[in-house]
CSV table of C-alpha atoms in Angstrom, one decimal:
chain,number,residue,atom,x,y,z
A,1053,UNK,CA,72.1,63.7,98.0
A,1054,UNK,CA,69.3,61.3,99.0
A,1055,UNK,CA,66.2,61.7,96.9
A,1056,UNK,CA,62.6,60.5,96.7
A,1057,UNK,CA,61.0,61.0,93.3
A,1058,UNK,CA,57.3,61.2,92.5
A,1059,UNK,CA,55.4,62.2,89.4
A,1060,UNK,CA,53.8,65.5,90.3
A,1061,UNK,CA,50.7,64.9,88.3
A,1062,UNK,CA,47.9,65.8,88.3
A,1063,UNK,CA,46.6,62.3,88.1
A,1064,UNK,CA,43.0,62.3,87.1
A,1065,UNK,CA,40.7,59.3,87.6
A,1066,UNK,CA,36.9,58.8,87.5
A,1067,UNK,CA,35.0,57.9,90.7
A,1068,UNK,CA,35.2,54.1,91.3
A,1069,UNK,CA,38.5,53.6,89.4
A,1070,UNK,CA,41.8,52.5,90.7
A,1071,UNK,CA,44.4,55.2,91.3
A,1072,UNK,CA,48.0,54.2,91.1
A,1073,UNK,CA,50.7,56.4,92.6
A,1074,UNK,CA,54.4,55.7,92.3
A,1075,UNK,CA,57.6,56.6,94.1
A,1076,UNK,CA,61.3,55.8,93.7
A,1077,UNK,CA,64.0,56.4,96.2
A,1078,UNK,CA,67.8,56.7,96.0
A,1079,UNK,CA,69.1,55.3,99.3
A,1080,UNK,CA,69.5,51.6,99.0
A,1081,UNK,CA,69.7,51.0,102.7
A,1082,UNK,CA,66.4,52.7,103.6
A,1083,UNK,CA,64.1,50.3,105.6
A,1084,UNK,CA,60.9,52.3,106.3
A,1085,UNK,CA,58.4,53.6,103.8
A,1086,UNK,CA,55.3,55.7,104.2
A,1087,UNK,CA,52.5,57.3,102.3
A,1088,UNK,CA,50.9,60.5,103.5
A,1089,UNK,CA,47.8,62.3,102.3
A,1090,UNK,CA,47.7,66.1,102.3
A,1091,UNK,CA,44.6,68.1,101.6
A,1092,UNK,CA,45.0,71.6,100.4
A,1093,UNK,CA,45.7,73.9,103.4
A,1094,UNK,CA,46.2,71.0,105.8
A,1095,UNK,CA,49.1,69.2,107.2
A,1096,UNK,CA,50.1,65.7,106.0
A,1097,UNK,CA,48.3,62.7,107.5
A,1098,UNK,CA,49.8,59.2,107.6
A,1099,UNK,CA,47.8,56.6,105.7
A,1100,UNK,CA,50.1,53.7,105.1
A,1101,UNK,CA,53.5,52.4,106.3
A,1102,UNK,CA,55.4,49.4,104.8
A,1103,UNK,CA,58.6,47.8,105.8
A,1104,UNK,CA,58.9,44.5,103.9
A,1105,UNK,CA,58.8,43.6,100.2
A,1106,UNK,CA,55.4,42.8,98.9
A,1107,UNK,CA,51.9,44.2,99.4
A,1108,UNK,CA,50.2,45.6,102.5
A,1109,UNK,CA,46.5,46.2,102.4
A,1110,UNK,CA,44.4,48.5,104.6
A,1111,UNK,CA,40.8,49.0,103.4
A,1112,UNK,CA,40.8,50.6,100.0
A,1113,UNK,CA,44.6,51.3,100.1
A,1114,UNK,CA,47.4,48.9,99.1
A,1115,UNK,CA,51.0,49.8,99.5
A,1116,UNK,CA,53.6,47.9,97.4
A,1117,UNK,CA,57.3,47.7,98.1
A,1118,UNK,CA,60.1,46.4,95.9
A,1119,UNK,CA,63.5,47.1,97.6
A,1120,UNK,CA,65.5,45.6,94.8
A,1121,UNK,CA,64.0,48.2,92.4
A,1122,UNK,CA,63.9,50.9,95.1
A,1123,UNK,CA,60.2,51.4,94.2
A,1124,UNK,CA,57.1,52.0,96.4
A,1125,UNK,CA,53.6,52.4,95.1
A,1126,UNK,CA,50.1,53.1,96.5
A,1127,UNK,CA,46.9,51.8,95.0
A,1128,UNK,CA,43.6,53.3,95.9
A,1129,UNK,CA,40.7,51.1,94.9
A,1130,UNK,CA,37.2,52.5,94.3
A,1131,UNK,CA,38.5,56.0,94.3
A,1132,UNK,CA,36.2,58.7,95.8
A,1133,UNK,CA,36.1,62.4,95.3
A,1134,UNK,CA,37.2,62.7,98.9
A,1135,UNK,CA,40.4,61.0,97.9
A,1136,UNK,CA,41.4,64.1,95.9
A,1137,UNK,CA,44.5,65.4,97.6
A,1138,UNK,CA,48.3,65.4,97.3
A,1139,UNK,CA,50.0,62.1,98.2
A,1140,UNK,CA,53.5,62.2,99.6
A,1141,UNK,CA,55.9,59.3,99.6
A,1142,UNK,CA,58.4,59.3,102.5
A,1143,UNK,CA,61.5,57.2,103.2
A,1144,UNK,CA,63.7,57.0,106.2
A,1145,UNK,CA,67.2,58.4,105.9
A,1146,UNK,CA,69.9,55.8,106.4
A,1147,UNK,CA,69.4,52.2,107.5
A,1148,UNK,CA,68.0,52.8,110.9
A,1149,UNK,CA,67.4,56.5,110.8
A,1150,UNK,CA,64.2,57.9,112.1
A,1151,UNK,CA,64.2,61.1,110.1
A,1152,UNK,CA,62.2,61.0,106.8
A,1153,UNK,CA,62.9,62.5,103.4
A,1154,UNK,CA,59.7,63.3,101.4
A,1155,UNK,CA,58.9,63.3,97.8
A,1156,UNK,CA,57.3,66.4,96.4
A,1157,UNK,CA,54.0,64.7,96.1
A,1158,UNK,CA,51.5,63.6,93.4
A,1159,UNK,CA,48.2,65.5,93.1
A,1160,UNK,CA,45.2,63.2,92.6
A,1161,UNK,CA,41.9,64.4,91.3
A,1162,UNK,CA,38.9,62.0,91.4
A,1163,UNK,CA,36.0,63.2,89.3
A,1164,UNK,CA,32.4,62.2,90.1
B,230,UNK,CA,43.0,62.6,121.0
B,231,UNK,CA,46.7,62.6,120.6
B,232,UNK,CA,48.1,65.8,119.3
B,233,UNK,CA,51.0,67.8,118.1
B,234,UNK,CA,50.2,71.5,118.8
B,235,UNK,CA,51.9,74.4,117.1
B,236,UNK,CA,51.5,77.7,119.0
B,237,UNK,CA,50.6,79.9,116.0
B,238,UNK,CA,48.7,79.2,112.8
B,239,UNK,CA,49.7,82.4,111.1
B,240,UNK,CA,52.6,84.7,112.0
B,241,UNK,CA,53.9,87.9,110.4
B,242,UNK,CA,57.3,89.2,111.4
B,243,UNK,CA,59.7,91.8,110.2
B,244,UNK,CA,63.1,91.2,108.6
B,245,UNK,CA,65.8,90.9,111.3
B,246,UNK,CA,63.5,89.9,114.1
B,247,UNK,CA,64.2,86.8,116.2
B,248,UNK,CA,61.3,84.4,115.8
B,249,UNK,CA,60.3,81.5,118.0
B,250,UNK,CA,58.1,78.8,116.7
B,251,UNK,CA,56.8,76.4,119.4
B,252,UNK,CA,55.7,72.8,119.2
B,253,UNK,CA,54.3,70.6,121.9
B,254,UNK,CA,53.3,66.9,121.7
B,255,UNK,CA,51.3,64.9,124.2
B,256,UNK,CA,52.2,61.4,123.0
B,257,UNK,CA,55.4,60.9,124.9
B,258,UNK,CA,57.3,60.6,121.6
B,259,UNK,CA,61.1,60.7,121.7
B,260,UNK,CA,61.6,62.1,118.2
B,261,UNK,CA,60.6,65.6,117.1
B,262,UNK,CA,61.2,67.3,113.8
B,263,UNK,CA,60.9,70.6,112.1
B,264,UNK,CA,60.2,70.9,108.3
B,265,UNK,CA,59.4,73.7,106.0
B,266,UNK,CA,57.1,73.3,103.0
B,267,UNK,CA,57.3,75.4,99.9
B,268,UNK,CA,55.5,75.1,96.6
B,269,UNK,CA,57.7,73.2,94.1
B,270,UNK,CA,60.2,72.2,96.8
B,271,UNK,CA,58.1,70.0,99.0
B,272,UNK,CA,58.9,69.2,102.6
B,273,UNK,CA,62.5,69.9,103.7
B,274,UNK,CA,64.0,68.9,107.0
B,275,UNK,CA,65.5,71.7,109.1
B,276,UNK,CA,66.4,70.1,112.4
B,277,UNK,CA,65.3,67.1,114.5
B,278,UNK,CA,65.8,65.8,118.0
B,279,UNK,CA,65.8,62.3,119.3
B,280,UNK,CA,66.1,63.2,123.0
B,281,UNK,CA,66.0,66.0,125.4
B,282,UNK,CA,68.8,68.5,124.8
B,283,UNK,CA,69.9,66.5,121.6
B,284,UNK,CA,69.6,68.0,118.1
B,285,UNK,CA,70.7,67.0,114.7
B,286,UNK,CA,70.9,69.2,111.5
B,287,UNK,CA,68.7,68.3,108.6
B,288,UNK,CA,69.1,69.4,105.0
B,289,UNK,CA,68.6,73.1,105.5
B,290,UNK,CA,69.7,74.2,109.0
B,291,UNK,CA,71.2,77.6,107.9
B,292,UNK,CA,69.6,80.5,109.6
B,293,UNK,CA,67.8,78.3,112.2
B,294,UNK,CA,68.5,76.9,115.6
B,295,UNK,CA,66.4,74.6,117.9
B,296,UNK,CA,65.9,74.0,121.6
B,297,UNK,CA,64.6,71.0,123.3
B,298,UNK,CA,64.6,71.4,127.1
B,299,UNK,CA,61.7,69.1,127.8
B,300,UNK,CA,60.6,65.9,126.0
B,301,UNK,CA,57.3,67.3,124.9
B,302,UNK,CA,58.5,70.6,123.6
B,303,UNK,CA,60.6,71.4,120.5
B,304,UNK,CA,61.2,75.0,119.5
B,305,UNK,CA,62.5,76.4,116.2
B,306,UNK,CA,64.3,79.7,116.3
B,307,UNK,CA,64.9,82.0,113.4
B,308,UNK,CA,67.9,84.0,114.6
B,309,UNK,CA,67.4,86.9,112.3
B,310,UNK,CA,64.3,86.5,110.1
B,311,UNK,CA,64.7,87.0,106.3
B,312,UNK,CA,62.2,87.1,103.5
B,313,UNK,CA,63.4,83.8,102.1
B,314,UNK,CA,62.3,82.2,105.4
B,315,UNK,CA,58.6,83.0,104.5
B,316,UNK,CA,57.1,79.5,104.4
B,317,UNK,CA,54.8,76.9,106.0
B,318,UNK,CA,56.6,75.4,109.0
B,319,UNK,CA,55.5,71.9,110.1
B,320,UNK,CA,56.4,70.2,113.4
B,321,UNK,CA,56.1,66.4,113.7
B,322,UNK,CA,56.9,63.8,116.3
B,323,UNK,CA,57.4,60.0,116.3
B,324,UNK,CA,58.3,57.1,118.5
B,325,UNK,CA,61.9,55.9,118.6
B,326,UNK,CA,62.6,52.3,117.8
B,327,UNK,CA,65.7,50.1,117.6
B,328,UNK,CA,65.8,49.6,113.8
B,329,UNK,CA,62.9,51.1,111.9
B,330,UNK,CA,61.3,54.5,111.7
B,331,UNK,CA,57.7,55.1,112.8
B,332,UNK,CA,55.4,57.4,110.9
B,333,UNK,CA,55.1,61.0,112.0
B,334,UNK,CA,52.2,62.8,113.5
B,335,UNK,CA,52.2,66.4,112.2
B,336,UNK,CA,51.1,69.6,113.8
B,337,UNK,CA,48.7,71.8,111.9
B,338,UNK,CA,51.5,74.1,110.7
B,339,UNK,CA,52.6,77.7,111.1
B,340,UNK,CA,52.4,79.9,108.1
B,341,UNK,CA,55.2,82.5,108.6
B,342,UNK,CA,55.4,85.6,106.5
B,343,UNK,CA,58.5,87.8,106.9
B,344,UNK,CA,58.1,91.3,105.6
């Protein structure tokens, strides 16, 4: 059974701090990795995708991928109260599959 | 603004009813997906389709079927609704590529209650 594991949290950080969210996956041949943000009562929204080992930056967000360790992370710099949400890690199924398997999510709370 | 539209935001059905959940996307995406989301269980894949009239089972297809007669429309069918199918149902779509997956665009969800 392919799995994506995340710490459920809650992860609490003060405004302006760096939030670090982590994810591990079981399928060694997966090639596509995503982070989604989901506000309470809303549907998930894509915030980052990453396909190669290393870092990918987009504004205050940095995704990090280490395929050897089967590990994906998301850093949120200068955290804002509006970043308070559940963050879902998603990984494609199989080497070239387009379907995604999702982790159960990490709840982030940013206090002002 | 590109969209994935789910026909109903809230739906209440009786046990044993046949239920249709509709999803339409205007992005000309090849791939479409149905998930359900439950507290503590996360998002689970029910069915997906990578082309018209094509379908693939996900992790939890039992009790469900799907239909894709047109590229933009993907329907989820609960053959005989049961209370354990009470859930939030999310439709999503994505582009098809040769070797990598694209991120999904999700619809706003249908909260189905079966009584």
